[in-house]
Amino acid sequence: MSTFQAPKGTYDLLPPDSATFLAVREAIAAPLKRSGYGYVETPGFENVELFARGVGESTDIVTKEMYTLTTKGGDELALRPEGTASVLRAALEANLHKAGNLPVKLWYSGSYYRYERPQKGRYRHFSQVGAEAIGAEDPALDAELIILAADAYRSLGLRNFRLLLNSLGDQRCRPAYRAALQEFLRGLDLDEDTRRRIEINPLRVLDDKRESVQKQLTGAPLLRDHLCEECTAYHGQVRELLTAAGVAFEDDPKLVRGLDYYTRTTFEFVHDGLGSQSAVGGGGRYDGLSEMIGGPALPSVGWALGVDRTVLALAAEGIELDLPAATSVYAVPLGEEARRVLFGQVTALRRAGIATDFAFGGRGLKGAMKGANRSGARFAVIAGERDLAEGVVQLKDLESGEQGPVPLADLVTEVRTRLG
């Protein structure tokens, strides 16, 4: 056993479970690829100030959860705790918004890092697939992204997820609501850290998960009662488009989410089979983020869906994905000449798109056939000196046990035909 173990709060992805994670990533990305979103990949670390400005200095992510480091050159960096700020920074740096085709539509996949108390569904290293549409203010764009996320979940077979929806208003209507909420919150029995948050970003208090706080929030003023006409109309259009697309949602007037940059449309996907860590993904509109990090005004919207939490949701519903076999054919050579010939056939089968493996290590027939069965292959290709002298190999169906000779020259065609 190794002296070292994975750091606390992290996990390793290993076969066969890793195949499910890959399939989930592909399923989430597939609707995006069909909808004009191009792939973007950003560094695993960024300037600390990018997240302090964008995510918000009062958020738990920035104040408590970021992994930060100082380089030998004195630069203050942070492992990325979320994807939106990094993707927007990359788009601005590359001037994608000046290409004349707005919105800039991007999707990404990667690992993110937060120093949190580890528990099921909450890790210090976690995987997400995200999407951002940069540079357009259009309720149809908000609806598009929500629909694509819902379609991704449905394509995986998930049924017991719910979509929570809210509007956080904008810079015109939020100040009046902020003042009303602050007045209400100042009258509550709260600890000093929460009281400081009231003055910096009172909406974040609504997102406090502690029961002692939530009990006191009954009767708190709701943002929906303070929305201006434009935000009310905008939110109404998003709701209408979702309804027309058959995407059910629940209005949640207290939905805030943990990031400061959200405006107007805010949403979260939750799964009731995951316990306290019920959120499997979410996002919203962030019309002011570009200016916060030094860019021009670029109204934008996006989301991030948790790969690990989606896998947990699949398990909660008892769903096993129909994954392609890691190995369809397993080659078993008997003797040195057979090793040379079958290794060439393995290469030919792989080039024909057939997943094929080989009995490495010079094992005997019994050991090699055990390897074939463990591989999950449908067929074993077996050859010895007598078979090669006759120009054939033995093709064995590992499900039925049937075995028969196949001309060596026809092996690829015969395997492809039998696999369908």
Tab-separated table of C-alpha atoms in Angstrom:
chain	number	residue	atom	x	y	z
A	1	MET	CA	0.000	0.000	0.000
A	2	SER	CA	1.244	3.500	-0.826
A	3	THR	CA	2.477	5.795	1.922
A	4	PHE	CA	0.335	8.558	0.460
A	5	GLN	CA	-3.426	9.022	0.292
A	6	ALA	CA	-5.658	11.482	-1.547
A	7	PRO	CA	-5.985	14.762	0.411
A	8	LYS	CA	-8.962	15.089	2.737
A	9	GLY	CA	-12.143	16.087	0.947
A	10	THR	CA	-10.975	14.901	-2.475
A	11	TYR	CA	-11.576	11.743	-4.486
A	12	ASP	CA	-9.941	9.685	-7.197
A	13	LEU	CA	-11.848	8.642	-10.304
A	14	LEU	CA	-10.978	5.071	-11.218
A	15	PRO	CA	-12.438	2.443	-13.562
A	16	PRO	CA	-15.127	1.275	-13.748
A	17	ASP	CA	-16.812	4.196	-11.914
A	18	SER	CA	-14.913	6.800	-13.935
A	19	ALA	CA	-16.817	5.708	-17.053
A	20	THR	CA	-20.026	7.002	-15.459
A	21	PHE	CA	-18.425	10.383	-14.732
A	22	LEU	CA	-17.246	10.660	-18.338
A	23	ALA	CA	-20.714	9.745	-19.616
A	24	VAL	CA	-22.311	12.412	-17.399
A	25	ARG	CA	-19.894	15.059	-18.670
A	26	GLU	CA	-20.656	14.099	-22.256
A	27	ALA	CA	-24.416	14.134	-21.637
A	28	ILE	CA	-24.291	17.624	-20.118
A	29	ALA	CA	-22.066	18.942	-22.906
A	30	ALA	CA	-24.033	17.376	-25.776
A	31	PRO	CA	-26.964	19.872	-25.832
A	32	LEU	CA	-24.484	22.762	-25.639
A	33	LYS	CA	-22.517	21.508	-28.638
A	34	ARG	CA	-25.774	21.382	-30.626
A	35	SER	CA	-26.580	24.971	-29.663
A	36	GLY	CA	-23.534	26.918	-30.820
A	37	TYR	CA	-21.418	26.773	-27.659
A	38	GLY	CA	-17.664	26.429	-28.222
A	39	TYR	CA	-15.268	24.807	-25.766
A	40	VAL	CA	-13.037	26.948	-23.526
A	41	GLU	CA	-10.420	25.839	-21.017
A	42	THR	CA	-8.852	28.178	-18.467
A	43	PRO	CA	-5.938	27.765	-16.005
A	44	GLY	CA	-6.552	25.983	-12.724
A	45	PHE	CA	-5.474	29.122	-10.847
A	46	GLU	CA	-6.085	32.836	-11.350
A	47	ASN	CA	-5.238	36.157	-9.742
A	48	VAL	CA	-6.923	36.339	-6.323
A	49	GLU	CA	-8.403	39.727	-7.166
A	50	LEU	CA	-10.396	38.243	-10.073
A	51	PHE	CA	-12.515	36.247	-7.626
A	52	ALA	CA	-12.547	38.911	-4.921
A	53	ARG	CA	-14.064	41.397	-7.356
A	54	GLY	CA	-16.269	39.029	-9.312
A	55	VAL	CA	-17.515	36.459	-6.811
A	56	GLY	CA	-17.690	39.015	-3.995
A	57	GLU	CA	-15.471	39.849	-1.026
A	58	SER	CA	-18.293	39.120	1.444
A	59	THR	CA	-19.043	35.628	0.129
A	60	ASP	CA	-18.012	32.500	2.009
A	61	ILE	CA	-16.148	31.412	-1.134
A	62	VAL	CA	-13.764	34.363	-0.959
A	63	THR	CA	-13.566	34.848	2.809
A	64	LYS	CA	-13.362	31.209	3.920
A	65	GLU	CA	-13.109	28.709	1.070
A	66	MET	CA	-10.508	29.808	-1.495
A	67	TYR	CA	-7.176	28.038	-1.702
A	68	THR	CA	-4.660	30.856	-2.090
A	69	LEU	CA	-0.905	30.903	-2.646
A	70	THR	CA	1.900	33.359	-3.132
A	71	THR	CA	4.340	32.625	-5.951
A	72	LYS	CA	8.102	33.080	-5.676
A	73	GLY	CA	7.615	36.268	-7.654
A	74	GLY	CA	5.109	37.593	-5.126
A	75	ASP	CA	1.921	37.094	-7.163
A	76	GLU	CA	-1.212	36.292	-5.145
A	77	LEU	CA	-3.049	33.426	-6.850
A	78	ALA	CA	-6.054	31.270	-6.018
A	79	LEU	CA	-7.149	27.857	-7.205
A	80	ARG	CA	-10.358	28.541	-9.113
A	81	PRO	CA	-13.421	28.105	-6.847
A	82	GLU	CA	-15.869	28.534	-9.739
A	83	GLY	CA	-15.775	28.901	-13.513
A	84	THR	CA	-17.670	32.016	-14.588
A	85	ALA	CA	-15.137	34.676	-13.593
A	86	SER	CA	-12.309	32.737	-15.268
A	87	VAL	CA	-14.237	32.186	-18.490
A	88	LEU	CA	-15.300	35.836	-18.706
A	89	ARG	CA	-11.716	36.945	-18.027
A	90	ALA	CA	-10.472	34.693	-20.845
A	91	ALA	CA	-13.120	35.956	-23.275
A	92	LEU	CA	-12.269	39.575	-22.487
A	93	GLU	CA	-8.524	38.983	-22.745
A	94	ALA	CA	-8.983	37.386	-26.186
A	95	ASN	CA	-11.410	40.151	-27.279
A	96	LEU	CA	-14.006	37.566	-28.300
A	97	HIS	CA	-16.719	40.168	-27.664
A	98	LYS	CA	-15.252	42.356	-30.438
A	99	ALA	CA	-15.640	39.699	-33.150
A	100	GLY	CA	-19.110	41.040	-33.918
A	101	ASN	CA	-21.095	37.910	-33.133
A	102	LEU	CA	-22.804	38.322	-29.777
A	103	PRO	CA	-23.525	36.534	-27.604
A	104	VAL	CA	-20.199	34.720	-27.270
A	105	LYS	CA	-21.330	31.201	-26.327
A	106	LEU	CA	-18.828	29.053	-24.438
A	107	TRP	CA	-18.872	25.797	-22.473
A	108	TYR	CA	-16.230	24.295	-20.218
A	109	SER	CA	-15.471	21.318	-18.009
A	110	GLY	CA	-12.979	20.999	-15.208
A	111	SER	CA	-12.069	20.730	-11.543
A	112	TYR	CA	-12.742	23.438	-8.945
A	113	TYR	CA	-11.523	23.848	-5.395
A	114	ARG	CA	-13.080	25.102	-2.165
A	115	TYR	CA	-11.954	24.559	1.405
A	116	GLU	CA	-15.199	23.225	2.865
A	117	ARG	CA	-16.179	20.716	5.532
A	118	PRO	CA	-16.199	17.440	3.590
A	119	GLN	CA	-19.440	15.470	3.485
A	120	LYS	CA	-21.365	13.430	0.962
A	121	GLY	CA	-21.970	15.635	-2.061
A	122	ARG	CA	-19.589	18.372	-0.875
A	123	TYR	CA	-15.896	18.017	-1.654
A	124	ARG	CA	-12.859	20.257	-1.617
A	125	HIS	CA	-12.130	19.220	-5.184
A	126	PHE	CA	-15.143	18.808	-7.433
A	127	SER	CA	-16.011	18.597	-11.113
A	128	GLN	CA	-18.386	20.800	-13.089
A	129	VAL	CA	-19.565	21.366	-16.628
A	130	GLY	CA	-20.525	24.981	-17.262
A	131	ALA	CA	-21.866	27.253	-19.977
A	132	GLU	CA	-21.735	31.013	-20.452
A	133	ALA	CA	-23.483	33.268	-23.007
A	134	ILE	CA	-21.662	36.605	-22.976
A	135	GLY	CA	-22.781	39.930	-24.381
A	136	ALA	CA	-26.569	39.795	-24.829
A	137	GLU	CA	-29.549	40.725	-22.668
A	138	ASP	CA	-32.401	38.546	-23.860
A	139	PRO	CA	-34.885	36.459	-21.842
A	140	ALA	CA	-34.739	33.850	-24.613
A	141	LEU	CA	-31.044	33.368	-23.850
A	142	ASP	CA	-31.777	32.763	-20.159
A	143	ALA	CA	-34.504	30.299	-21.131
A	144	GLU	CA	-32.218	28.562	-23.649
A	145	LEU	CA	-29.578	27.784	-21.042
A	146	ILE	CA	-32.118	26.542	-18.501
A	147	ILE	CA	-33.753	24.320	-21.130
A	148	LEU	CA	-30.377	22.896	-22.190
A	149	ALA	CA	-29.570	21.992	-18.583
A	150	ALA	CA	-32.979	20.380	-18.052
A	151	ASP	CA	-32.623	18.444	-21.313
A	152	ALA	CA	-29.187	17.190	-20.226
A	153	TYR	CA	-30.598	15.848	-16.969
A	154	ARG	CA	-33.490	14.203	-18.778
A	155	SER	CA	-31.160	12.589	-21.316
A	156	LEU	CA	-29.472	10.840	-18.401
A	157	GLY	CA	-32.821	9.467	-17.251
A	158	LEU	CA	-33.171	11.730	-14.204
A	159	ARG	CA	-36.758	12.540	-13.250
A	160	ASN	CA	-36.734	13.587	-9.592
A	161	PHE	CA	-35.019	16.948	-10.007
A	162	ARG	CA	-36.721	20.301	-9.528
A	163	LEU	CA	-35.982	23.716	-10.997
A	164	LEU	CA	-36.173	26.664	-8.592
A	165	LEU	CA	-36.504	30.094	-10.218
A	166	ASN	CA	-36.239	33.674	-9.005
A	167	SER	CA	-35.361	37.185	-10.148
A	168	LEU	CA	-32.850	39.309	-8.249
A	169	GLY	CA	-33.720	42.525	-10.064
A	170	ASP	CA	-31.107	44.977	-11.298
A	171	GLN	CA	-29.295	48.133	-10.299
A	172	ARG	CA	-32.513	50.160	-10.638
A	173	CYS	CA	-34.824	48.194	-8.347
A	174	ARG	CA	-32.453	46.359	-6.034
A	175	PRO	CA	-31.287	49.379	-3.953
A	176	ALA	CA	-34.788	49.996	-2.552
A	177	TYR	CA	-35.159	46.344	-1.726
A	178	ARG	CA	-31.696	46.246	-0.178
A	179	ALA	CA	-32.636	49.093	2.159
A	180	ALA	CA	-35.916	47.403	3.162
A	181	LEU	CA	-34.166	44.080	3.777
A	182	GLN	CA	-31.415	45.708	5.836
A	183	GLU	CA	-33.968	47.405	8.043
A	184	PHE	CA	-35.710	44.064	8.641
A	185	LEU	CA	-32.491	42.137	9.301
A	186	ARG	CA	-31.102	44.669	11.776
A	187	GLY	CA	-33.989	43.811	14.096
A	188	LEU	CA	-33.061	40.116	14.273
A	189	ASP	CA	-30.941	38.247	16.805
A	190	LEU	CA	-27.861	37.495	14.683
A	191	ASP	CA	-24.157	36.915	15.351
A	192	GLU	CA	-21.553	39.550	14.589
A	193	ASP	CA	-20.368	37.989	11.294
A	194	THR	CA	-23.931	37.919	9.987
A	195	ARG	CA	-24.524	41.483	11.133
A	196	ARG	CA	-21.470	42.590	9.150
A	197	ARG	CA	-22.883	40.785	6.132
A	198	ILE	CA	-26.115	42.804	6.476
A	199	GLU	CA	-24.160	45.966	5.729
A	200	ILE	CA	-22.094	44.482	2.877
A	201	ASN	CA	-24.561	42.224	1.058
A	202	PRO	CA	-27.833	41.620	2.911
A	203	LEU	CA	-29.154	39.249	0.232
A	204	ARG	CA	-26.518	36.739	1.333
A	205	VAL	CA	-28.229	36.478	4.721
A	206	LEU	CA	-31.243	34.975	2.938
A	207	ASP	CA	-28.899	32.221	1.704
A	208	ASP	CA	-27.792	31.321	5.247
A	209	LYS	CA	-28.559	27.616	5.748
A	210	ARG	CA	-28.558	27.685	9.567
A	211	GLU	CA	-31.950	26.870	11.043
A	212	SER	CA	-31.506	29.515	13.749
A	213	VAL	CA	-31.285	32.156	11.010
A	214	GLN	CA	-33.951	30.741	8.701
A	215	LYS	CA	-36.520	30.725	11.539
A	216	GLN	CA	-36.107	34.480	11.917
A	217	LEU	CA	-36.475	35.192	8.193
A	218	THR	CA	-40.226	34.528	8.203
A	219	GLY	CA	-41.859	37.729	7.076
A	220	ALA	CA	-38.705	39.124	5.455
A	221	PRO	CA	-39.416	41.459	2.533
A	222	LEU	CA	-39.234	39.641	-0.807
A	223	LEU	CA	-37.450	40.985	-3.857
A	224	ARG	CA	-40.313	40.020	-6.176
A	225	ASP	CA	-42.425	42.672	-4.429
A	226	HIS	CA	-39.830	45.330	-5.259
A	227	LEU	CA	-39.030	44.511	-8.913
A	228	CYS	CA	-39.256	47.375	-11.395
A	229	GLU	CA	-41.513	47.075	-14.449
A	230	GLU	CA	-38.642	46.093	-16.747
A	231	CYS	CA	-37.413	43.292	-14.453
A	232	THR	CA	-40.960	42.054	-13.895
A	233	ALA	CA	-41.577	41.908	-17.646
A	234	TYR	CA	-38.211	40.258	-18.287
A	235	HIS	CA	-38.847	37.568	-15.676
A	236	GLY	CA	-42.335	37.001	-17.052
A	237	GLN	CA	-40.898	36.288	-20.504
A	238	VAL	CA	-38.400	33.776	-19.092
A	239	ARG	CA	-41.223	31.989	-17.296
A	240	GLU	CA	-43.396	31.940	-20.426
A	241	LEU	CA	-40.605	30.509	-22.583
A	242	LEU	CA	-39.853	27.766	-20.064
A	243	THR	CA	-43.518	26.848	-19.808
A	244	ALA	CA	-43.856	26.710	-23.597
A	245	ALA	CA	-40.843	24.371	-23.738
A	246	GLY	CA	-42.380	22.030	-21.180
A	247	VAL	CA	-39.842	22.825	-18.460
A	248	ALA	CA	-41.548	22.866	-15.079
A	249	PHE	CA	-40.264	25.243	-12.408
A	250	GLU	CA	-41.033	26.404	-8.904
A	251	ASP	CA	-40.926	30.079	-7.970
A	252	ASP	CA	-38.582	30.509	-5.000
A	253	PRO	CA	-38.588	34.142	-3.817
A	254	LYS	CA	-35.749	33.466	-1.346
A	255	LEU	CA	-33.381	31.910	-3.880
A	256	VAL	CA	-30.183	33.968	-3.858
A	257	ARG	CA	-27.269	31.539	-4.474
A	258	GLY	CA	-23.824	32.156	-3.046
A	259	LEU	CA	-22.258	34.574	-5.527
A	260	ASP	CA	-22.527	38.359	-5.577
A	261	TYR	CA	-22.556	38.848	-9.335
A	262	TYR	CA	-26.078	37.573	-10.101
A	263	THR	CA	-28.781	39.912	-11.453
A	264	ARG	CA	-32.303	39.201	-12.666
A	265	THR	CA	-32.748	35.525	-13.577
A	266	THR	CA	-31.426	33.187	-10.895
A	267	PHE	CA	-32.077	29.444	-10.818
A	268	GLU	CA	-31.065	26.226	-9.141
A	269	PHE	CA	-31.605	22.555	-9.914
A	270	VAL	CA	-32.164	20.446	-6.803
A	271	HIS	CA	-32.609	16.723	-6.265
A	272	ASP	CA	-34.526	15.581	-3.215
A	273	GLY	CA	-32.635	12.288	-3.028
A	274	LEU	CA	-29.353	13.929	-1.975
A	275	GLY	CA	-30.162	15.115	1.534
A	276	SER	CA	-28.790	18.453	2.706
A	277	GLN	CA	-26.546	18.885	-0.358
A	278	SER	CA	-29.524	18.858	-2.696
A	279	ALA	CA	-28.305	21.352	-5.315
A	280	VAL	CA	-27.003	19.610	-8.425
A	281	GLY	CA	-26.457	22.765	-10.475
A	282	GLY	CA	-27.524	26.324	-11.004
A	283	GLY	CA	-26.721	29.711	-12.378
A	284	GLY	CA	-28.209	32.976	-13.515
A	285	ARG	CA	-27.711	36.307	-15.216
A	286	TYR	CA	-24.694	38.436	-14.282
A	287	ASP	CA	-25.032	41.679	-16.233
A	288	GLY	CA	-22.491	43.674	-14.220
A	289	LEU	CA	-19.654	41.181	-13.825
A	290	SER	CA	-17.676	42.341	-16.847
A	291	GLU	CA	-17.441	45.877	-15.462
A	292	MET	CA	-16.489	44.500	-12.032
A	293	ILE	CA	-13.364	42.882	-13.485
A	294	GLY	CA	-12.417	45.841	-15.687
A	295	GLY	CA	-14.224	45.032	-18.929
A	296	PRO	CA	-16.958	46.812	-20.897
A	297	ALA	CA	-20.668	46.393	-20.231
A	298	LEU	CA	-21.483	42.846	-21.353
A	299	PRO	CA	-24.782	41.470	-20.037
A	300	SER	CA	-24.356	37.707	-19.679
A	301	VAL	CA	-25.931	34.552	-18.329
A	302	GLY	CA	-24.610	31.095	-17.474
A	303	TRP	CA	-24.706	28.003	-15.297
A	304	ALA	CA	-22.563	25.249	-13.825
A	305	LEU	CA	-23.775	21.694	-13.204
A	306	GLY	CA	-21.990	19.431	-10.738
A	307	VAL	CA	-20.756	16.186	-12.285
A	308	ASP	CA	-20.214	14.419	-8.956
A	309	ARG	CA	-23.615	15.477	-7.625
A	310	THR	CA	-25.297	14.395	-10.832
A	311	VAL	CA	-23.693	10.967	-10.409
A	312	LEU	CA	-25.085	10.858	-6.856
A	313	ALA	CA	-28.526	11.822	-8.196
A	314	LEU	CA	-28.377	8.939	-10.672
A	315	ALA	CA	-27.548	6.562	-7.827
A	316	ALA	CA	-30.396	7.965	-5.711
A	317	GLU	CA	-32.853	7.127	-8.521
A	318	GLY	CA	-31.276	3.728	-9.119
A	319	ILE	CA	-30.289	4.656	-12.671
A	320	GLU	CA	-27.459	2.744	-14.319
A	321	LEU	CA	-26.289	4.309	-17.542
A	322	ASP	CA	-26.079	2.153	-20.646
A	323	LEU	CA	-22.353	2.543	-21.170
A	324	PRO	CA	-20.464	1.124	-24.152
A	325	ALA	CA	-18.255	-1.834	-23.297
A	326	ALA	CA	-14.710	-0.828	-22.430
A	327	THR	CA	-13.564	-3.932	-24.305
A	328	SER	CA	-15.466	-5.792	-27.029
A	329	VAL	CA	-12.746	-8.206	-28.144
A	330	TYR	CA	-9.927	-9.811	-26.161
A	331	ALA	CA	-7.055	-11.466	-28.021
A	332	VAL	CA	-5.434	-14.601	-26.533
A	333	PRO	CA	-2.222	-15.749	-28.285
A	334	LEU	CA	-0.729	-19.186	-27.658
A	335	GLY	CA	2.949	-19.035	-28.596
A	336	GLU	CA	5.333	-16.406	-29.919
A	337	GLU	CA	4.185	-16.541	-33.554
A	338	ALA	CA	0.564	-16.132	-32.400
A	339	ARG	CA	1.597	-13.122	-30.283
A	340	ARG	CA	3.051	-11.412	-33.340
A	341	VAL	CA	0.088	-12.194	-35.603
A	342	LEU	CA	-2.655	-11.429	-33.067
A	343	PHE	CA	-1.017	-8.195	-31.979
A	344	GLY	CA	-1.312	-7.047	-35.605
A	345	GLN	CA	-4.988	-8.091	-35.611
A	346	VAL	CA	-5.586	-6.157	-32.405
A	347	THR	CA	-4.254	-3.031	-34.077
A	348	ALA	CA	-6.462	-3.633	-37.131
A	349	LEU	CA	-9.566	-4.129	-34.961
A	350	ARG	CA	-8.864	-0.937	-33.038
A	351	ARG	CA	-8.373	1.033	-36.245
A	352	ALA	CA	-11.752	-0.297	-37.363
A	353	GLY	CA	-13.308	1.288	-34.267
A	354	ILE	CA	-13.649	-1.913	-32.228
A	355	ALA	CA	-12.565	-1.765	-28.577
A	356	THR	CA	-9.945	-4.500	-28.299
A	357	ASP	CA	-7.469	-5.651	-25.661
A	358	PHE	CA	-4.612	-8.142	-25.608
A	359	ALA	CA	-3.391	-10.801	-23.165
A	360	PHE	CA	-0.085	-9.192	-22.217
A	361	GLY	CA	2.574	-10.883	-20.129
A	362	GLY	CA	2.773	-14.259	-21.849
A	363	ARG	CA	0.093	-15.925	-19.727
A	364	GLY	CA	-1.108	-19.452	-20.459
A	365	LEU	CA	-4.546	-20.193	-21.885
A	366	LYS	CA	-6.299	-20.535	-18.522
A	367	GLY	CA	-4.930	-17.272	-17.109
A	368	ALA	CA	-5.505	-15.403	-20.356
A	369	MET	CA	-9.143	-16.541	-20.555
A	370	LYS	CA	-9.698	-15.348	-16.995
A	371	GLY	CA	-8.427	-11.979	-18.165
A	372	ALA	CA	-10.810	-12.080	-21.117
A	373	ASN	CA	-13.788	-12.747	-18.836
A	374	ARG	CA	-12.759	-10.027	-16.401
A	375	SER	CA	-12.417	-7.507	-19.240
A	376	GLY	CA	-16.134	-7.692	-20.039
A	377	ALA	CA	-15.390	-8.458	-23.703
A	378	ARG	CA	-18.081	-10.063	-25.843
A	379	PHE	CA	-15.611	-12.103	-27.911
A	380	ALA	CA	-12.235	-13.741	-27.389
A	381	VAL	CA	-9.920	-14.298	-30.353
A	382	ILE	CA	-7.679	-17.310	-29.686
A	383	ALA	CA	-4.876	-18.569	-31.923
A	384	GLY	CA	-2.135	-21.182	-31.648
A	385	GLU	CA	0.378	-22.668	-34.098
A	386	ARG	CA	-2.152	-25.092	-35.628
A	387	ASP	CA	-4.719	-22.309	-36.177
A	388	LEU	CA	-2.164	-20.107	-37.900
A	389	ALA	CA	-1.009	-22.984	-40.099
A	390	GLU	CA	-4.626	-23.277	-41.289
A	391	GLY	CA	-4.968	-19.503	-41.750
A	392	VAL	CA	-7.680	-19.174	-39.083
A	393	VAL	CA	-8.261	-17.970	-35.543
A	394	GLN	CA	-10.813	-19.220	-33.041
A	395	LEU	CA	-13.585	-16.724	-32.271
A	396	LYS	CA	-15.328	-17.467	-28.964
A	397	ASP	CA	-18.580	-15.826	-27.859
A	398	LEU	CA	-17.970	-15.261	-24.147
A	399	GLU	CA	-21.709	-14.939	-23.453
A	400	SER	CA	-22.922	-18.146	-25.119
A	401	GLY	CA	-19.669	-20.108	-24.971
A	402	GLU	CA	-19.882	-20.940	-28.688
A	403	GLN	CA	-16.551	-21.110	-30.502
A	404	GLY	CA	-15.554	-21.629	-34.112
A	405	PRO	CA	-12.838	-20.873	-36.691
A	406	VAL	CA	-12.780	-17.650	-38.668
A	407	PRO	CA	-10.378	-16.952	-41.564
A	408	LEU	CA	-7.664	-14.626	-40.354
A	409	ALA	CA	-8.205	-12.336	-43.341
A	410	ASP	CA	-11.930	-11.984	-42.476
A	411	LEU	CA	-11.576	-11.389	-38.730
A	412	VAL	CA	-12.284	-7.648	-38.687
A	413	THR	CA	-15.329	-7.981	-40.955
A	414	GLU	CA	-16.701	-10.964	-39.010
A	415	VAL	CA	-16.306	-9.278	-35.603
A	416	ARG	CA	-17.922	-6.078	-36.850
A	417	THR	CA	-20.867	-8.089	-38.243
A	418	ARG	CA	-21.393	-10.025	-35.026
A	419	LEU	CA	-21.180	-6.939	-32.848
A	420	GLY	CA	-23.852	-5.336	-35.023
